[in-house]
Coordinates of C-alpha atoms in Angstrom, one line a residue:
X176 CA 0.0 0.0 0.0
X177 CA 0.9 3.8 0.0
X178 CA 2.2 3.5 3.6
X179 CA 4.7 0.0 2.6
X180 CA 6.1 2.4 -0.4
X181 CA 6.6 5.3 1.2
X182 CA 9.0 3.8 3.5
X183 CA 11.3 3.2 1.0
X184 CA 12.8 7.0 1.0
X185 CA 13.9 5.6 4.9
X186 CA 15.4 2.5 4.1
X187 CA 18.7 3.7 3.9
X188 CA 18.5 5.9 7.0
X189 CA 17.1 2.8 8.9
X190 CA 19.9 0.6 7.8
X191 CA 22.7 3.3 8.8
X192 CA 20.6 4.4 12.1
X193 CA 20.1 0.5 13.1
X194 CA 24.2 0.7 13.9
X195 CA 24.0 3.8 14.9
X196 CA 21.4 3.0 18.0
X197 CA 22.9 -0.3 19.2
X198 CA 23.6 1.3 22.3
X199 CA 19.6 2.3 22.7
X200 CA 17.3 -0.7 22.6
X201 CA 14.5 0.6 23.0
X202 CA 14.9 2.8 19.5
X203 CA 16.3 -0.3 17.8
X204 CA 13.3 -2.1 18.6
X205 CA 11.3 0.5 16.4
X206 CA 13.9 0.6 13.9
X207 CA 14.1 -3.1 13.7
X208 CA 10.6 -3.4 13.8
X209 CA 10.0 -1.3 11.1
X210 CA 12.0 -3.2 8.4
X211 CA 10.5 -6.2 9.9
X212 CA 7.3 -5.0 8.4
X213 CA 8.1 -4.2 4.9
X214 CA 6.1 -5.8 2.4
X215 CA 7.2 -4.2 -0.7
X216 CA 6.9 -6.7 -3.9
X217 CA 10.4 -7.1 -5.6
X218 CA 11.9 -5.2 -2.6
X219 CA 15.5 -6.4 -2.9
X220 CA 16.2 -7.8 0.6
X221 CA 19.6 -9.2 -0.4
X222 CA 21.1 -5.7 -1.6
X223 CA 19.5 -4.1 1.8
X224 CA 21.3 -7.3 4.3
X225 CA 24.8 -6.7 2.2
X226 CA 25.1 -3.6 2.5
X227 CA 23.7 -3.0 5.6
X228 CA 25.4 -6.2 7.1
X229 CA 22.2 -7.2 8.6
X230 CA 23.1 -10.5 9.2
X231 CA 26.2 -10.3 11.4
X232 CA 23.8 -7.4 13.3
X233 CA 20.4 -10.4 13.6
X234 CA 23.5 -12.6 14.8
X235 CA 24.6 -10.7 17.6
X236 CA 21.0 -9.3 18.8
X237 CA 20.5 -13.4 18.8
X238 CA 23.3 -14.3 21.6
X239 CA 21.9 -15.3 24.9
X240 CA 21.7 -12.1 26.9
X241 CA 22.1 -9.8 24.3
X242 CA 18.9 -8.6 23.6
X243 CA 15.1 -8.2 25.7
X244 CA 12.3 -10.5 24.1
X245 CA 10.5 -7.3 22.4
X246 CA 13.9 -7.3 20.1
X247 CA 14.4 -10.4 20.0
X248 CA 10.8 -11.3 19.0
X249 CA 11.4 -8.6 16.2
X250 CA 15.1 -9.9 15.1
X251 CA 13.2 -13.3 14.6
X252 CA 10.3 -11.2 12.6
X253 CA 13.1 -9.8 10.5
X254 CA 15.0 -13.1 9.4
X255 CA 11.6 -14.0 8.0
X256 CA 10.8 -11.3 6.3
X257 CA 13.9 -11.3 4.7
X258 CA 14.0 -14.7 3.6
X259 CA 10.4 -13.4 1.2
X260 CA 14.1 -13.1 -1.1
X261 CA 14.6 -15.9 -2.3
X262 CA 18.3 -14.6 -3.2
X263 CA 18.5 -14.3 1.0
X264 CA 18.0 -18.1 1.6
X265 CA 21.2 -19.1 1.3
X266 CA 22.9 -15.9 3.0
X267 CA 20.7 -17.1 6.3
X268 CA 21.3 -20.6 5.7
X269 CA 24.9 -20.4 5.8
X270 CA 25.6 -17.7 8.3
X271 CA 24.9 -20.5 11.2
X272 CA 21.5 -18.6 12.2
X273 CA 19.8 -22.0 11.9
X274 CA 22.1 -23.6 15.0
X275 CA 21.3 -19.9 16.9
X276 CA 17.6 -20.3 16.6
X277 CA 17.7 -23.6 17.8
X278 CA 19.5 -22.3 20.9
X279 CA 17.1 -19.3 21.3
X280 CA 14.0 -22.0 21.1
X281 CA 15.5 -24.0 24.1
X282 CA 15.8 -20.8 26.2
X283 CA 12.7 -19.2 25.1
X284 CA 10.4 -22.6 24.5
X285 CA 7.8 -20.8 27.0
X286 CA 7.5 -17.5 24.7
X287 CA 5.4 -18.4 22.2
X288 CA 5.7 -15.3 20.0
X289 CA 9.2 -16.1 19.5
X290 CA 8.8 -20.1 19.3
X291 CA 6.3 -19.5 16.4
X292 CA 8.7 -16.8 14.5
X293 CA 11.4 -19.2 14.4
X294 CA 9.2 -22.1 13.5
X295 CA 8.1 -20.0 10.5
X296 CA 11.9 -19.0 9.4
X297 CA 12.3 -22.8 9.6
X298 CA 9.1 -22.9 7.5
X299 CA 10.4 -20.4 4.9
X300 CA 14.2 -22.3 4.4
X301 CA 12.5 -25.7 3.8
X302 CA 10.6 -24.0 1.2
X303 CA 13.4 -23.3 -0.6
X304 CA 15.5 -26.1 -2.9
X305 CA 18.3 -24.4 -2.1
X306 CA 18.4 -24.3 1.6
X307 CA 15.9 -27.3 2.1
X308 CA 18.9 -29.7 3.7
X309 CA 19.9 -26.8 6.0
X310 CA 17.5 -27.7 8.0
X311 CA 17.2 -31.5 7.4
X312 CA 20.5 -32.0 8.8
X313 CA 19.6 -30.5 12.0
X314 CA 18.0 -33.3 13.6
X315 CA 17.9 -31.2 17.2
X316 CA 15.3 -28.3 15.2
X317 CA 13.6 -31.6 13.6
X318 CA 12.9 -33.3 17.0
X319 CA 11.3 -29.6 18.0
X320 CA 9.4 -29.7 15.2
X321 CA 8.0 -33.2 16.2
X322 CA 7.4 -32.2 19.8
X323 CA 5.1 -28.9 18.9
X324 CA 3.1 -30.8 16.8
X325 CA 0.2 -31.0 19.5
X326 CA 1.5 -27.7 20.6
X327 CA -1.6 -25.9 22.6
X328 CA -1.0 -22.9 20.7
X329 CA -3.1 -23.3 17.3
X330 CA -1.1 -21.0 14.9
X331 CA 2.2 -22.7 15.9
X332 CA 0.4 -26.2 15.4
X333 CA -0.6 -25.2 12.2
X334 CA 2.9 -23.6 11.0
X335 CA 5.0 -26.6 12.7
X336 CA 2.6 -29.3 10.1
X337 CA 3.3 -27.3 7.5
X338 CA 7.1 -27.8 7.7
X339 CA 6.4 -31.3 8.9
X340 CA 4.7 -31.7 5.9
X341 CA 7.4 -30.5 3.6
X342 CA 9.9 -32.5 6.0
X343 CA 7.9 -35.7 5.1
X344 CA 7.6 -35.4 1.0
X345 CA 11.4 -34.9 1.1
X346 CA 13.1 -37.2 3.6
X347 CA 11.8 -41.3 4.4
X348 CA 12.7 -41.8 7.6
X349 CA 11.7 -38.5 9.1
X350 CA 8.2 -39.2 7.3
X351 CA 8.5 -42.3 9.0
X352 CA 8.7 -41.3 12.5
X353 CA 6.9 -38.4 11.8
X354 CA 4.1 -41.3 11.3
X355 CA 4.6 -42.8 14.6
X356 CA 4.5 -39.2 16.4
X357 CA 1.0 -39.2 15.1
X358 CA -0.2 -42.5 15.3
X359 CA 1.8 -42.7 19.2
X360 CA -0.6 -38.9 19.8
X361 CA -4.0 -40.4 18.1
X362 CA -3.7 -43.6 20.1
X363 CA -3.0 -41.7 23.8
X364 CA -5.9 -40.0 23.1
X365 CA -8.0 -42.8 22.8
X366 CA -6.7 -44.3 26.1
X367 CA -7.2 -41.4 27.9
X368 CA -10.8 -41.2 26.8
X369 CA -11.1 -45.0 27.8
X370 CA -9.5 -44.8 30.8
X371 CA -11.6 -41.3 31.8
X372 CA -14.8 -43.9 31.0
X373 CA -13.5 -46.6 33.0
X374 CA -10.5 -47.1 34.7
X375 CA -10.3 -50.7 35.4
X376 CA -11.4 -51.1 31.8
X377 CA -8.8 -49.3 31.0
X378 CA -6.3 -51.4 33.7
X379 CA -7.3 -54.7 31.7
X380 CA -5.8 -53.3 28.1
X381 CA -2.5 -53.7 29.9
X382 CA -2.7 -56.1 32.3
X383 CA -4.5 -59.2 30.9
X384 CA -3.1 -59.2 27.1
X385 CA 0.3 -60.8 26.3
X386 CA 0.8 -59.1 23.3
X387 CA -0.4 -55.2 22.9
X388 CA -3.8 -54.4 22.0
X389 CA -4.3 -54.1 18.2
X390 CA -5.3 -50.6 18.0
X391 CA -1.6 -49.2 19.7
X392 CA 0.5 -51.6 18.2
X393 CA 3.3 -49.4 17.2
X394 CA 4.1 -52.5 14.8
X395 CA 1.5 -51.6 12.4
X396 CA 2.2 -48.2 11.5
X397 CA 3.0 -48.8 8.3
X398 CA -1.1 -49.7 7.9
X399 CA -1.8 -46.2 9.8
X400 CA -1.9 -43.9 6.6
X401 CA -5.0 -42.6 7.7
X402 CA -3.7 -41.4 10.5
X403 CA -2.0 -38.5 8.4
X404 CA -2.2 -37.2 5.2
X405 CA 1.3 -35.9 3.6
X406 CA -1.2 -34.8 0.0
X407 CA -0.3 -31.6 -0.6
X408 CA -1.5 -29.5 -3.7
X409 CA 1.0 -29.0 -6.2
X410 CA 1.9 -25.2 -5.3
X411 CA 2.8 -26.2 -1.9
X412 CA 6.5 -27.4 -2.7
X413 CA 7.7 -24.6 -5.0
X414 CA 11.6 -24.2 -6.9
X415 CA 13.7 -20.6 -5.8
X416 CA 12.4 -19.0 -9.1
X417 CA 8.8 -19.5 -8.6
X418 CA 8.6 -18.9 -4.4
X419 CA 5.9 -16.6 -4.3
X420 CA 6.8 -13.5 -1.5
X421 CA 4.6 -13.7 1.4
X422 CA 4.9 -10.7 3.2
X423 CA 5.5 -10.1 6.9
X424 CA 6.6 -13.2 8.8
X425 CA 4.1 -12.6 11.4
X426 CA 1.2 -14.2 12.2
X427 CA -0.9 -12.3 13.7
X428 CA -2.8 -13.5 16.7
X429 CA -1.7 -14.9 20.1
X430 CA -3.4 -17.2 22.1
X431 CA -6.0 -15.1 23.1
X432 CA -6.4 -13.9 19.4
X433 CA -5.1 -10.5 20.4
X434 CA -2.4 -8.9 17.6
X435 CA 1.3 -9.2 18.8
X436 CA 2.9 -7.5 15.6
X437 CA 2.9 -3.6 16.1
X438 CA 4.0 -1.2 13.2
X439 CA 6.8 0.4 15.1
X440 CA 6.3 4.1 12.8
X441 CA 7.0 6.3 15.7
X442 CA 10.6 6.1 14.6
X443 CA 10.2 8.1 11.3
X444 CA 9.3 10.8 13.3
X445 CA 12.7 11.2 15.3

């Protein structure tokens, strides 16, 4: 819109004043928060993060202590709005940032602004042909992916599947236990709702069978298709060339469906 173009006469003076303000955080939250919102089509993010070196400055606002969650949460914002360049995928890919947000999730695992920004940078590099392994390699940020799942919050549910999803079409084994994740989930809740009805019931499915009871036999996951569906329509898995931009990285809406992205303006007028 009018607002998104007219912040390009600031971009350079954000990239220089971002520098500048290190020693202020609460103006380089605004300022960071600011870029973090642009959502400019053909906006060349990879000539703004070279020149700019925004990715040695997202590194170090990412080091534990460096930064306060709002800036954090922002940083995080900003990776994925930069990776809307396709050209950007492999400058984040192989700056390390991958093994830094896996560090941040453990610390901030409780945050879930920030758990489901770096879920959706994950999101964004397995997208892309060209930084796809990046992330398959990392078997720690896989096994986080597998535990939020079932997370509580919907939106990071939803994000996590999607690059569980994308995990699954391109990599056997991790479809595989992905699979058993599922089926292991689908089959405690039908315990628990049997046990809830009755408890001793529910004592005899493991006390007076020999072998497990046919409905959680983890042996039979290969005849559990129906448990998940891996279809995806045809756009879903797209080539660098054809990755259609998708804006801000937020999502808005916390738990309480309240907005957590703000448009951090007030700095254009200092």
């Amino acid at each position: 819109d009018n607002t998104q173009e007219l912040l390009l006469e600031f971009i350079d003076p954000l990239g220089k004043e971002i520098h500048a303000s290190r020693g202020d955080p609460d103006m380089l939250v605004e300022l960071v928060g600011i870029l973090a919102m642009l959502d400019i089509p053909e906006f060349n993010f990879e000539q703004l993060v070279i020149e700019y070196e925004l990715i040695d400055f997202i590194k170090s606002q990412l080091q534990p202590g460096a930064a306060e969650d709002d800036l954090i949460l922002e940083t995080v914002i900003l990776v994925g709005t930069i990776l809307s360049d396709a050209a950007c995928a492999p400058l984040i890919a192989e700056s390390g940032l991958v093994d830094i947000m896996i560090d941040l999730l453990k610390q901030k695992q409780e945050d879930d602004e920030i758990v489901l920004q770096i879920v959706f940078v994950w999101n964004k590099l397995l997208y892309y042909t060209s930084t796809r392994e990046v992330v398959l390699r990392h078997s720690t940020a896989l096994s986080f992916l597998l535990d939020l799942m079932h997370d509580t919050n919907d939106t990071i549910r939803k994000v996590c599947n999607g690059a569980l999803d994308i995990i699954a079409e391109c990599d056997e084994a991790w479809a595989r236990e992905i699979r058993l994740k599922q089926f292991q989930f689908h089959n405690g809740v039908w315990l628990d709702m049997v046990l809830g009805e009755d408890a001793q019931e529910g004592e005899d499915l493991y006390t007076t069978h020999n072998e497990p009871h046919g409905y959680y036999d983890a042996g039979r996951i290969d005849d559990e298709d129906d448990l998940v569906n891996f279809d995806q329509d045809e756009a879903f898995f797209m080539e660098d060339d054809d990755y259609a931009r998708s804006g801000r990285s937020v999502i808005p809406g916390d738990r309480e469906g309240k907005p957590f992205a703000f448009m951090a303006l007030s700095a254009l007028q200092h």
